[in-house]
mmCIF file with all atom_site columns, N, CA and C in Angstrom:
data_model
loop_
_atom_site.group_PDB
_atom_site.id
_atom_site.type_symbol
_atom_site.label_atom_id
_atom_site.label_alt_id
_atom_site.label_comp_id
_atom_site.label_asym_id
_atom_site.label_entity_id
_atom_site.label_seq_id
_atom_site.pdbx_PDB_ins_code
_atom_site.Cartn_x
_atom_site.Cartn_y
_atom_site.Cartn_z
_atom_site.occupancy
_atom_site.B_iso_or_equiv
_atom_site.pdbx_formal_charge
_atom_site.auth_seq_id
_atom_site.auth_comp_id
_atom_site.auth_asym_id
_atom_site.auth_atom_id
_atom_site.pdbx_PDB_model_num
ATOM 1   N N  . MET A 1 1  ? 168.030 26.898 45.248 1.00 93.00 ? 1  MET A N  1
ATOM 2   C CA . MET A 1 1  ? 168.869 26.420 44.185 1.00 93.00 ? 1  MET A CA 1
ATOM 3   C C  . MET A 1 1  ? 169.208 24.947 44.402 1.00 93.00 ? 1  MET A C  1
ATOM 4   N N  . LEU A 1 2  ? 169.495 24.581 45.625 1.00 95.00 ? 2  LEU A N  1
ATOM 5   C CA . LEU A 1 2  ? 169.878 23.195 45.881 1.00 95.00 ? 2  LEU A CA 1
ATOM 6   C C  . LEU A 1 2  ? 168.721 22.232 45.634 1.00 95.00 ? 2  LEU A C  1
ATOM 7   N N  . VAL A 1 3  ? 167.524 22.634 45.971 1.00 95.00 ? 3  VAL A N  1
ATOM 8   C CA . VAL A 1 3  ? 166.363 21.777 45.723 1.00 95.00 ? 3  VAL A CA 1
ATOM 9   C C  . VAL A 1 3  ? 166.170 21.591 44.223 1.00 95.00 ? 3  VAL A C  1
ATOM 10  N N  . VAL A 1 4  ? 166.304 22.655 43.467 1.00 96.00 ? 4  VAL A N  1
ATOM 11  C CA . VAL A 1 4  ? 166.176 22.589 42.012 1.00 96.00 ? 4  VAL A CA 1
ATOM 12  C C  . VAL A 1 4  ? 167.244 21.666 41.441 1.00 96.00 ? 4  VAL A C  1
ATOM 13  N N  . LEU A 1 5  ? 168.481 21.815 41.885 1.00 96.00 ? 5  LEU A N  1
ATOM 14  C CA . LEU A 1 5  ? 169.572 20.981 41.385 1.00 96.00 ? 5  LEU A CA 1
ATOM 15  C C  . LEU A 1 5  ? 169.470 19.536 41.860 1.00 96.00 ? 5  LEU A C  1
ATOM 16  N N  . ALA A 1 6  ? 168.896 19.313 43.020 1.00 96.00 ? 6  ALA A N  1
ATOM 17  C CA . ALA A 1 6  ? 168.697 17.941 43.499 1.00 96.00 ? 6  ALA A CA 1
ATOM 18  C C  . ALA A 1 6  ? 167.707 17.214 42.590 1.00 96.00 ? 6  ALA A C  1
ATOM 19  N N  . ARG A 1 7  ? 166.731 17.934 42.091 1.00 95.00 ? 7  ARG A N  1
ATOM 20  C CA . ARG A 1 7  ? 165.727 17.341 41.196 1.00 95.00 ? 7  ARG A CA 1
ATOM 21  C C  . ARG A 1 7  ? 166.243 17.169 39.777 1.00 95.00 ? 7  ARG A C  1
ATOM 22  N N  . GLN A 1 8  ? 167.056 18.117 39.315 1.00 96.00 ? 8  GLN A N  1
ATOM 23  C CA . GLN A 1 8  ? 167.555 18.071 37.942 1.00 96.00 ? 8  GLN A CA 1
ATOM 24  C C  . GLN A 1 8  ? 168.979 18.616 37.899 1.00 96.00 ? 8  GLN A C  1
ATOM 25  N N  . PRO A 1 9  ? 169.972 17.744 38.111 1.00 96.00 ? 9  PRO A N  1
ATOM 26  C CA . PRO A 1 9  ? 171.357 18.195 38.233 1.00 96.00 ? 9  PRO A CA 1
ATOM 27  C C  . PRO A 1 9  ? 172.003 18.729 36.961 1.00 96.00 ? 9  PRO A C  1
ATOM 28  N N  . ASP A 1 10 ? 171.345 18.599 35.831 1.00 95.00 ? 10 ASP A N  1
ATOM 29  C CA . ASP A 1 10 ? 171.922 19.119 34.589 1.00 95.00 ? 10 ASP A CA 1
ATOM 30  C C  . ASP A 1 10 ? 171.125 20.300 34.027 1.00 95.00 ? 10 ASP A C  1
ATOM 31  N N  . MET A 1 11 ? 170.355 20.949 34.876 1.00 96.00 ? 11 MET A N  1
ATOM 32  C CA . MET A 1 11 ? 169.526 22.079 34.445 1.00 96.00 ? 11 MET A CA 1
ATOM 33  C C  . MET A 1 11 ? 170.403 23.255 34.018 1.00 96.00 ? 11 MET A C  1
ATOM 34  N N  . ARG A 1 12 ? 169.989 23.925 32.971 1.00 96.00 ? 12 ARG A N  1
ATOM 35  C CA . ARG A 1 12 ? 170.716 25.107 32.494 1.00 96.00 ? 12 ARG A CA 1
ATOM 36  C C  . ARG A 1 12 ? 170.485 26.283 33.434 1.00 96.00 ? 12 ARG A C  1
ATOM 37  N N  . ILE A 1 13 ? 171.445 27.189 33.459 1.00 96.00 ? 13 ILE A N  1
ATOM 38  C CA . ILE A 1 13 ? 171.363 28.352 34.344 1.00 96.00 ? 13 ILE A CA 1
ATOM 39  C C  . ILE A 1 13 ? 170.122 29.188 34.034 1.00 96.00 ? 13 ILE A C  1
ATOM 40  N N  . SER A 1 14 ? 169.813 29.383 32.774 1.00 97.00 ? 14 SER A N  1
ATOM 41  C CA . SER A 1 14 ? 168.638 30.177 32.411 1.00 97.00 ? 14 SER A CA 1
ATOM 42  C C  . SER A 1 14 ? 167.352 29.521 32.918 1.00 97.00 ? 14 SER A C  1
ATOM 43  N N  . ASP A 1 15 ? 167.303 28.190 32.878 1.00 97.00 ? 15 ASP A N  1
ATOM 44  C CA . ASP A 1 15 ? 166.129 27.482 33.392 1.00 97.00 ? 15 ASP A CA 1
ATOM 45  C C  . ASP A 1 15 ? 166.055 27.562 34.914 1.00 97.00 ? 15 ASP A C  1
ATOM 46  N N  . MET A 1 16 ? 167.221 27.529 35.573 1.00 97.00 ? 16 MET A N  1
ATOM 47  C CA . MET A 1 16 ? 167.248 27.689 37.032 1.00 97.00 ? 16 MET A CA 1
ATOM 48  C C  . MET A 1 16 ? 166.706 29.062 37.418 1.00 97.00 ? 16 MET A C  1
ATOM 49  N N  . ALA A 1 17 ? 167.128 30.077 36.684 1.00 98.00 ? 17 ALA A N  1
ATOM 50  C CA . ALA A 1 17 ? 166.687 31.443 36.974 1.00 98.00 ? 17 ALA A CA 1
ATOM 51  C C  . ALA A 1 17 ? 165.169 31.548 36.862 1.00 98.00 ? 17 ALA A C  1
ATOM 52  N N  . THR A 1 18 ? 164.622 30.955 35.827 1.00 97.00 ? 18 THR A N  1
ATOM 53  C CA . THR A 1 18 ? 163.165 30.973 35.639 1.00 97.00 ? 18 THR A CA 1
ATOM 54  C C  . THR A 1 18 ? 162.469 30.202 36.749 1.00 97.00 ? 18 THR A C  1
ATOM 55  N N  . GLU A 1 19 ? 162.990 29.033 37.068 1.00 96.00 ? 19 GLU A N  1
ATOM 56  C CA . GLU A 1 19 ? 162.386 28.176 38.097 1.00 96.00 ? 19 GLU A CA 1
ATOM 57  C C  . GLU A 1 19 ? 162.363 28.856 39.467 1.00 96.00 ? 19 GLU A C  1
ATOM 58  N N  . VAL A 1 20 ? 163.462 29.514 39.816 1.00 96.00 ? 20 VAL A N  1
ATOM 59  C CA . VAL A 1 20 ? 163.592 30.133 41.138 1.00 96.00 ? 20 VAL A CA 1
ATOM 60  C C  . VAL A 1 20 ? 162.998 31.541 41.161 1.00 96.00 ? 20 VAL A C  1
ATOM 61  N N  . GLY A 1 21 ? 162.947 32.190 39.987 1.00 97.00 ? 21 GLY A N  1
ATOM 62  C CA . GLY A 1 21 ? 162.388 33.538 39.916 1.00 97.00 ? 21 GLY A CA 1
ATOM 63  C C  . GLY A 1 21 ? 163.394 34.630 40.190 1.00 97.00 ? 21 GLY A C  1
ATOM 64  N N  . ILE A 1 22 ? 164.652 34.388 39.799 1.00 97.00 ? 22 ILE A N  1
ATOM 65  C CA . ILE A 1 22 ? 165.700 35.390 39.961 1.00 97.00 ? 22 ILE A CA 1
ATOM 66  C C  . ILE A 1 22 ? 166.429 35.551 38.627 1.00 97.00 ? 22 ILE A C  1
ATOM 67  N N  . THR A 1 23 ? 167.364 36.488 38.581 1.00 98.00 ? 23 THR A N  1
ATOM 68  C CA . THR A 1 23 ? 168.057 36.752 37.325 1.00 98.00 ? 23 THR A CA 1
ATOM 69  C C  . THR A 1 23 ? 169.140 35.704 37.047 1.00 98.00 ? 23 THR A C  1
ATOM 70  N N  . TYR A 1 24 ? 169.518 35.635 35.790 1.00 98.00 ? 24 TYR A N  1
ATOM 71  C CA . TYR A 1 24 ? 170.584 34.750 35.337 1.00 98.00 ? 24 TYR A CA 1
ATOM 72  C C  . TYR A 1 24 ? 171.872 35.030 36.108 1.00 98.00 ? 24 TYR A C  1
ATOM 73  N N  . ARG A 1 25 ? 172.192 36.323 36.248 1.00 98.00 ? 25 ARG A N  1
ATOM 74  C CA . ARG A 1 25 ? 173.424 36.708 36.945 1.00 98.00 ? 25 ARG A CA 1
ATOM 75  C C  . ARG A 1 25 ? 173.377 36.328 38.424 1.00 98.00 ? 25 ARG A C  1
ATOM 76  N N  . ALA A 1 26 ? 172.202 36.415 39.037 1.00 98.00 ? 26 ALA A N  1
ATOM 77  C CA . ALA A 1 26 ? 172.069 36.015 40.441 1.00 98.00 ? 26 ALA A CA 1
ATOM 78  C C  . ALA A 1 26 ? 172.325 34.517 40.588 1.00 98.00 ? 26 ALA A C  1
ATOM 79  N N  . VAL A 1 27 ? 171.825 33.722 39.646 1.00 98.00 ? 27 VAL A N  1
ATOM 80  C CA . VAL A 1 27 ? 172.066 32.278 39.668 1.00 98.00 ? 27 VAL A CA 1
ATOM 81  C C  . VAL A 1 27 ? 173.557 32.001 39.525 1.00 98.00 ? 27 VAL A C  1
ATOM 82  N N  . GLN A 1 28 ? 174.210 32.676 38.605 1.00 97.00 ? 28 GLN A N  1
ATOM 83  C CA . GLN A 1 28 ? 175.648 32.496 38.422 1.00 97.00 ? 28 GLN A CA 1
ATOM 84  C C  . GLN A 1 28 ? 176.404 32.785 39.715 1.00 97.00 ? 28 GLN A C  1
ATOM 85  N N  . ARG A 1 29 ? 176.026 33.871 40.383 1.00 98.00 ? 29 ARG A N  1
ATOM 86  C CA . ARG A 1 29 ? 176.691 34.259 41.629 1.00 98.00 ? 29 ARG A CA 1
ATOM 87  C C  . ARG A 1 29 ? 176.453 33.207 42.724 1.00 98.00 ? 29 ARG A C  1
ATOM 88  N N  . ILE A 1 30 ? 175.226 32.740 42.851 1.00 97.00 ? 30 ILE A N  1
ATOM 89  C CA . ILE A 1 30 ? 174.905 31.729 43.866 1.00 97.00 ? 30 ILE A CA 1
ATOM 90  C C  . ILE A 1 30 ? 175.662 30.442 43.594 1.00 97.00 ? 30 ILE A C  1
ATOM 91  N N  . LEU A 1 31 ? 175.690 30.008 42.329 1.00 97.00 ? 31 LEU A N  1
ATOM 92  C CA . LEU A 1 31 ? 176.412 28.787 41.977 1.00 97.00 ? 31 LEU A CA 1
ATOM 93  C C  . LEU A 1 31 ? 177.898 28.927 42.292 1.00 97.00 ? 31 LEU A C  1
ATOM 94  N N  . ALA A 1 32 ? 178.475 30.069 41.973 1.00 97.00 ? 32 ALA A N  1
ATOM 95  C CA . ALA A 1 32 ? 179.896 30.298 42.259 1.00 97.00 ? 32 ALA A CA 1
ATOM 96  C C  . ALA A 1 32 ? 180.166 30.222 43.762 1.00 97.00 ? 32 ALA A C  1
ATOM 97  N N  . GLU A 1 33 ? 179.277 30.793 44.565 1.00 97.00 ? 33 GLU A N  1
ATOM 98  C CA . GLU A 1 33 ? 179.439 30.752 46.023 1.00 97.00 ? 33 GLU A CA 1
ATOM 99  C C  . GLU A 1 33 ? 179.316 29.325 46.549 1.00 97.00 ? 33 GLU A C  1
ATOM 100 N N  . LEU A 1 34 ? 178.374 28.560 46.001 1.00 97.00 ? 34 LEU A N  1
ATOM 101 C CA . LEU A 1 34 ? 178.190 27.177 46.437 1.00 97.00 ? 34 LEU A CA 1
ATOM 102 C C  . LEU A 1 34 ? 179.394 26.312 46.067 1.00 97.00 ? 34 LEU A C  1
ATOM 103 N N  . VAL A 1 35 ? 179.970 26.561 44.901 1.00 97.00 ? 35 VAL A N  1
ATOM 104 C CA . VAL A 1 35 ? 181.182 25.845 44.490 1.00 97.00 ? 35 VAL A CA 1
ATOM 105 C C  . VAL A 1 35 ? 182.345 26.234 45.407 1.00 97.00 ? 35 VAL A C  1
ATOM 106 N N  . GLU A 1 36 ? 182.501 27.529 45.662 1.00 96.00 ? 36 GLU A N  1
ATOM 107 C CA . GLU A 1 36 ? 183.574 28.018 46.526 1.00 96.00 ? 36 GLU A CA 1
ATOM 108 C C  . GLU A 1 36 ? 183.473 27.447 47.936 1.00 96.00 ? 36 GLU A C  1
ATOM 109 N N  . ASP A 1 37 ? 182.235 27.286 48.430 1.00 95.00 ? 37 ASP A N  1
ATOM 110 C CA . ASP A 1 37 ? 182.015 26.751 49.782 1.00 95.00 ? 37 ASP A CA 1
ATOM 111 C C  . ASP A 1 37 ? 182.100 25.222 49.839 1.00 95.00 ? 37 ASP A C  1
ATOM 112 N N  . GLY A 1 38 ? 182.304 24.576 48.693 1.00 95.00 ? 38 GLY A N  1
ATOM 113 C CA . GLY A 1 38 ? 182.408 23.119 48.672 1.00 95.00 ? 38 GLY A CA 1
ATOM 114 C C  . GLY A 1 38 ? 181.077 22.402 48.715 1.00 95.00 ? 38 GLY A C  1
ATOM 115 N N  . VAL A 1 39 ? 180.003 23.115 48.464 1.00 96.00 ? 39 VAL A N  1
ATOM 116 C CA . VAL A 1 39 ? 178.671 22.521 48.468 1.00 96.00 ? 39 VAL A CA 1
ATOM 117 C C  . VAL A 1 39 ? 178.363 21.873 47.122 1.00 96.00 ? 39 VAL A C  1
ATOM 118 N N  . LEU A 1 40 ? 178.841 22.466 46.039 1.00 97.00 ? 40 LEU A N  1
ATOM 119 C CA . LEU A 1 40 ? 178.593 21.965 44.685 1.00 97.00 ? 40 LEU A CA 1
ATOM 120 C C  . LEU A 1 40 ? 179.893 21.620 43.990 1.00 97.00 ? 40 LEU A C  1
ATOM 121 N N  . ILE A 1 41 ? 179.813 20.584 43.163 1.00 97.00 ? 41 ILE A N  1
ATOM 122 C CA . ILE A 1 41 ? 180.900 20.232 42.253 1.00 97.00 ? 41 ILE A CA 1
ATOM 123 C C  . ILE A 1 41 ? 180.316 20.345 40.850 1.00 97.00 ? 41 ILE A C  1
ATOM 124 N N  . VAL A 1 42 ? 181.024 21.044 39.965 1.00 97.00 ? 42 VAL A N  1
ATOM 125 C CA . VAL A 1 42 ? 180.559 21.241 38.599 1.00 97.00 ? 42 VAL A CA 1
ATOM 126 C C  . VAL A 1 42 ? 181.399 20.375 37.668 1.00 97.00 ? 42 VAL A C  1
ATOM 127 N N  . GLN A 1 43 ? 180.713 19.595 36.837 1.00 96.00 ? 43 GLN A N  1
ATOM 128 C CA . GLN A 1 43 ? 181.395 18.769 35.846 1.00 96.00 ? 43 GLN A CA 1
ATOM 129 C C  . GLN A 1 43 ? 180.816 19.097 34.477 1.00 96.00 ? 43 GLN A C  1
ATOM 130 N N  . LYS A 1 44 ? 181.701 19.236 33.502 1.00 94.00 ? 44 LYS A N  1
ATOM 131 C CA . LYS A 1 44 ? 181.264 19.463 32.134 1.00 94.00 ? 44 LYS A CA 1
ATOM 132 C C  . LYS A 1 44 ? 180.702 18.163 31.573 1.00 94.00 ? 44 LYS A C  1
ATOM 133 N N  . ASP A 1 45 ? 179.554 18.240 30.924 1.00 87.00 ? 45 ASP A N  1
ATOM 134 C CA . ASP A 1 45 ? 178.927 17.103 30.269 1.00 87.00 ? 45 ASP A CA 1
ATOM 135 C C  . ASP A 1 45 ? 178.546 17.557 28.866 1.00 87.00 ? 45 ASP A C  1
ATOM 136 N N  . GLY A 1 46 ? 179.502 17.480 27.949 1.00 90.00 ? 46 GLY A N  1
ATOM 137 C CA . GLY A 1 46 ? 179.282 18.041 26.613 1.00 90.00 ? 46 GLY A CA 1
ATOM 138 C C  . GLY A 1 46 ? 179.258 19.552 26.716 1.00 90.00 ? 46 GLY A C  1
ATOM 139 N N  . ARG A 1 47 ? 178.175 20.147 26.240 1.00 89.00 ? 47 ARG A N  1
ATOM 140 C CA . ARG A 1 47 ? 178.029 21.599 26.301 1.00 89.00 ? 47 ARG A CA 1
ATOM 141 C C  . ARG A 1 47 ? 177.334 22.060 27.578 1.00 89.00 ? 47 ARG A C  1
ATOM 142 N N  . ARG A 1 48 ? 176.916 21.131 28.399 1.00 92.00 ? 48 ARG A N  1
ATOM 143 C CA . ARG A 1 48 ? 176.193 21.465 29.622 1.00 92.00 ? 48 ARG A CA 1
ATOM 144 C C  . ARG A 1 48 ? 177.049 21.187 30.847 1.00 92.00 ? 48 ARG A C  1
ATOM 145 N N  . ASN A 1 49 ? 176.603 21.722 31.949 1.00 95.00 ? 49 ASN A N  1
ATOM 146 C CA . ASN A 1 49 ? 177.222 21.430 33.239 1.00 95.00 ? 49 ASN A CA 1
ATOM 147 C C  . ASN A 1 49 ? 176.344 20.443 33.986 1.00 95.00 ? 49 ASN A C  1
ATOM 148 N N  . ARG A 1 50 ? 176.971 19.615 34.769 1.00 96.00 ? 50 ARG A N  1
ATOM 149 C CA . ARG A 1 50 ? 176.252 18.706 35.662 1.00 96.00 ? 50 ARG A CA 1
ATOM 150 C C  . ARG A 1 50 ? 176.716 19.056 37.073 1.00 96.00 ? 50 ARG A C  1
ATOM 151 N N  . TYR A 1 51 ? 175.759 19.270 37.946 1.00 97.00 ? 51 TYR A N  1
ATOM 152 C CA . TYR A 1 51 ? 176.051 19.706 39.305 1.00 97.00 ? 51 TYR A CA 1
ATOM 153 C C  . TYR A 1 51 ? 175.849 18.549 40.279 1.00 97.00 ? 51 TYR A C  1
ATOM 154 N N  . THR A 1 52 ? 176.850 18.326 41.124 1.00 97.00 ? 52 THR A N  1
ATOM 155 C CA . THR A 1 52 ? 176.760 17.307 42.160 1.00 97.00 ? 52 THR A CA 1
ATOM 156 C C  . THR A 1 52 ? 176.780 18.020 43.500 1.00 97.00 ? 52 THR A C  1
ATOM 157 N N  . ILE A 1 53 ? 175.802 17.714 44.319 1.00 97.00 ? 53 ILE A N  1
ATOM 158 C CA . ILE A 1 53 ? 175.677 18.348 45.628 1.00 97.00 ? 53 ILE A CA 1
ATOM 159 C C  . ILE A 1 53 ? 176.418 17.503 46.663 1.00 97.00 ? 53 ILE A C  1
ATOM 160 N N  . ASN A 1 54 ? 177.244 18.155 47.469 1.00 97.00 ? 54 ASN A N  1
ATOM 161 C CA . ASN A 1 54 ? 177.926 17.494 48.569 1.00 97.00 ? 54 ASN A CA 1
ATOM 162 C C  . ASN A 1 54 ? 176.916 17.369 49.712 1.00 97.00 ? 54 ASN A C  1
ATOM 163 N N  . ARG A 1 55 ? 176.205 16.274 49.726 1.00 96.00 ? 55 ARG A N  1
ATOM 164 C CA . ARG A 1 55 ? 175.124 16.079 50.699 1.00 96.00 ? 55 ARG A CA 1
ATOM 165 C C  . ARG A 1 55 ? 175.623 15.863 52.123 1.00 96.00 ? 55 ARG A C  1
ATOM 166 N N  . GLU A 1 56 ? 176.905 15.594 52.282 1.00 96.00 ? 56 GLU A N  1
ATOM 167 C CA . GLU A 1 56 ? 177.480 15.395 53.618 1.00 96.00 ? 56 GLU A CA 1
ATOM 168 C C  . GLU A 1 56 ? 177.892 16.711 54.271 1.00 96.00 ? 56 GLU A C  1
ATOM 169 N N  . ARG A 1 57 ? 177.886 17.760 53.509 1.00 96.00 ? 57 ARG A N  1
ATOM 170 C CA . ARG A 1 57 ? 178.287 19.087 54.025 1.00 96.00 ? 57 ARG A CA 1
ATOM 171 C C  . ARG A 1 57 ? 177.282 19.553 55.077 1.00 96.00 ? 57 ARG A C  1
ATOM 172 N N  . ARG A 1 58 ? 177.779 20.075 56.154 1.00 94.00 ? 58 ARG A N  1
ATOM 173 C CA . ARG A 1 58 ? 176.914 20.569 57.240 1.00 94.00 ? 58 ARG A CA 1
ATOM 174 C C  . ARG A 1 58 ? 176.355 21.939 56.895 1.00 94.00 ? 58 ARG A C  1
ATOM 175 N N  . LEU A 1 59 ? 175.171 22.241 57.395 1.00 92.00 ? 59 LEU A N  1
ATOM 176 C CA . LEU A 1 59 ? 174.574 23.564 57.219 1.00 92.00 ? 59 LEU A CA 1
ATOM 177 C C  . LEU A 1 59 ? 175.407 24.583 57.992 1.00 92.00 ? 59 LEU A C  1
ATOM 178 N N  . ARG A 1 60 ? 175.471 25.804 57.479 1.00 88.00 ? 60 ARG A N  1
ATOM 179 C CA . ARG A 1 60 ? 176.387 26.804 58.040 1.00 88.00 ? 60 ARG A CA 1
ATOM 180 C C  . ARG A 1 60 ? 175.890 27.486 59.302 1.00 88.00 ? 60 ARG A C  1
ATOM 181 N N  . HIS A 1 61 ? 174.597 27.710 59.403 1.00 88.00 ? 61 HIS A N  1
ATOM 182 C CA . HIS A 1 61 ? 174.080 28.455 60.552 1.00 88.00 ? 61 HIS A CA 1
ATOM 183 C C  . HIS A 1 61 ? 174.298 27.635 61.828 1.00 88.00 ? 61 HIS A C  1
ATOM 184 N N  . PRO A 1 62 ? 174.774 28.276 62.896 1.00 90.00 ? 62 PRO A N  1
ATOM 185 C CA . PRO A 1 62 ? 175.072 27.539 64.136 1.00 90.00 ? 62 PRO A CA 1
ATOM 186 C C  . PRO A 1 62 ? 173.895 26.715 64.684 1.00 90.00 ? 62 PRO A C  1
ATOM 187 N N  . LEU A 1 63 ? 172.678 27.199 64.520 1.00 90.00 ? 63 LEU A N  1
ATOM 188 C CA . LEU A 1 63 ? 171.527 26.450 65.036 1.00 90.00 ? 63 LEU A CA 1
ATOM 189 C C  . LEU A 1 63 ? 171.250 25.182 64.240 1.00 90.00 ? 63 LEU A C  1
ATOM 190 N N  . GLU A 1 64 ? 171.654 25.148 62.970 1.00 88.00 ? 64 GLU A N  1
ATOM 191 C CA . GLU A 1 64 ? 171.406 23.987 62.121 1.00 88.00 ? 64 GLU A CA 1
ATOM 192 C C  . GLU A 1 64 ? 172.670 23.211 61.783 1.00 88.00 ? 64 GLU A C  1
ATOM 193 N N  . SER A 1 65 ? 173.797 23.575 62.352 1.00 90.00 ? 65 SER A N  1
ATOM 194 C CA . SER A 1 65 ? 175.082 23.002 61.946 1.00 90.00 ? 65 SER A CA 1
ATOM 195 C C  . SER A 1 65 ? 175.221 21.507 62.235 1.00 90.00 ? 65 SER A C  1
ATOM 196 N N  . LYS A 1 66 ? 174.355 20.951 63.039 1.00 93.00 ? 66 LYS A N  1
ATOM 197 C CA . LYS A 1 66 ? 174.428 19.508 63.284 1.00 93.00 ? 66 LYS A CA 1
ATOM 198 C C  . LYS A 1 66 ? 173.734 18.700 62.189 1.00 93.00 ? 66 LYS A C  1
ATOM 199 N N  . HIS A 1 67 ? 173.064 19.405 61.263 1.00 94.00 ? 67 HIS A N  1
ATOM 200 C CA . HIS A 1 67 ? 172.362 18.739 60.163 1.00 94.00 ? 67 HIS A CA 1
ATOM 201 C C  . HIS A 1 67 ? 173.134 18.905 58.854 1.00 94.00 ? 67 HIS A C  1
ATOM 202 N N  . THR A 1 68 ? 172.937 17.958 57.955 1.00 96.00 ? 68 THR A N  1
ATOM 203 C CA . THR A 1 68 ? 173.623 18.019 56.669 1.00 96.00 ? 68 THR A CA 1
ATOM 204 C C  . THR A 1 68 ? 172.690 18.547 55.585 1.00 96.00 ? 68 THR A C  1
ATOM 205 N N  . ILE A 1 69 ? 173.295 18.931 54.485 1.00 96.00 ? 69 ILE A N  1
ATOM 206 C CA . ILE A 1 69 ? 172.522 19.365 53.315 1.00 96.00 ? 69 ILE A CA 1
ATOM 207 C C  . ILE A 1 69 ? 171.648 18.225 52.816 1.00 96.00 ? 69 ILE A C  1
ATOM 208 N N  . GLY A 1 70 ? 172.177 17.014 52.881 1.00 96.00 ? 70 GLY A N  1
ATOM 209 C CA . GLY A 1 70 ? 171.408 15.840 52.463 1.00 96.00 ? 70 GLY A CA 1
ATOM 210 C C  . GLY A 1 70 ? 170.131 15.669 53.270 1.00 96.00 ? 70 GLY A C  1
ATOM 211 N N  . THR A 1 71 ? 170.212 15.889 54.571 1.00 94.00 ? 71 THR A N  1
ATOM 212 C CA . THR A 1 71 ? 169.029 15.788 55.428 1.00 94.00 ? 71 THR A CA 1
ATOM 213 C C  . THR A 1 71 ? 167.989 16.829 55.021 1.00 94.00 ? 71 THR A C  1
ATOM 214 N N  . LEU A 1 72 ? 168.439 18.036 54.774 1.00 92.00 ? 72 LEU A N  1
ATOM 215 C CA . LEU A 1 72 ? 167.544 19.102 54.358 1.00 92.00 ? 72 LEU A CA 1
ATOM 216 C C  . LEU A 1 72 ? 166.882 18.763 53.018 1.00 92.00 ? 72 LEU A C  1
ATOM 217 N N  . LEU A 1 73 ? 167.668 18.255 52.075 1.00 95.00 ? 73 LEU A N  1
ATOM 218 C CA . LEU A 1 73 ? 167.116 17.936 50.758 1.00 95.00 ? 73 LEU A CA 1
ATOM 219 C C  . LEU A 1 73 ? 166.131 16.769 50.821 1.00 95.00 ? 73 LEU A C  1
ATOM 220 N N  . GLU A 1 74 ? 166.350 15.829 51.721 1.00 93.00 ? 74 GLU A N  1
ATOM 221 C CA . GLU A 1 74 ? 165.392 14.735 51.889 1.00 93.00 ? 74 GLU A CA 1
ATOM 222 C C  . GLU A 1 74 ? 164.021 15.277 52.301 1.00 93.00 ? 74 GLU A C  1
ATOM 223 N N  . ILE A 1 75 ? 164.030 16.301 53.097 1.00 92.00 ? 75 ILE A N  1
ATOM 224 C CA . ILE A 1 75 ? 162.785 16.904 53.568 1.00 92.00 ? 75 ILE A CA 1
ATOM 225 C C  . ILE A 1 75 ? 162.122 17.725 52.462 1.00 92.00 ? 75 ILE A C  1
ATOM 226 N N  . LEU A 1 76 ? 162.919 18.505 51.725 1.00 90.00 ? 76 LEU A N  1
ATOM 227 C CA . LEU A 1 76 ? 162.379 19.451 50.758 1.00 90.00 ? 76 LEU A CA 1
ATOM 228 C C  . LEU A 1 76 ? 162.189 18.906 49.350 1.00 90.00 ? 76 LEU A C  1
ATOM 229 N N  . ALA A 1 77 ? 163.009 17.981 48.945 1.00 72.00 ? 77 ALA A N  1
ATOM 230 C CA . ALA A 1 77 ? 162.979 17.550 47.528 1.00 72.00 ? 77 ALA A CA 1
ATOM 231 C C  . ALA A 1 77 ? 162.054 16.396 47.270 1.00 72.00 ? 77 ALA A C  1
#
């Protein structure tokens, strides 16, 4: 989800679901968790949402916790 949003921060949820290959409801749940964890900020832009990724946020797993989301996205995106 983060790679998709890094490439297109104003993508619709239905398009994210198609891109990732999961259901609309699964995307909604993942986005809600990312917002709750402080990884994503959601801003209304007219009728659409614009997602901003907190690239300074550290990865959660203890083995990767010294790396940031931004570092990961630089590699993947």
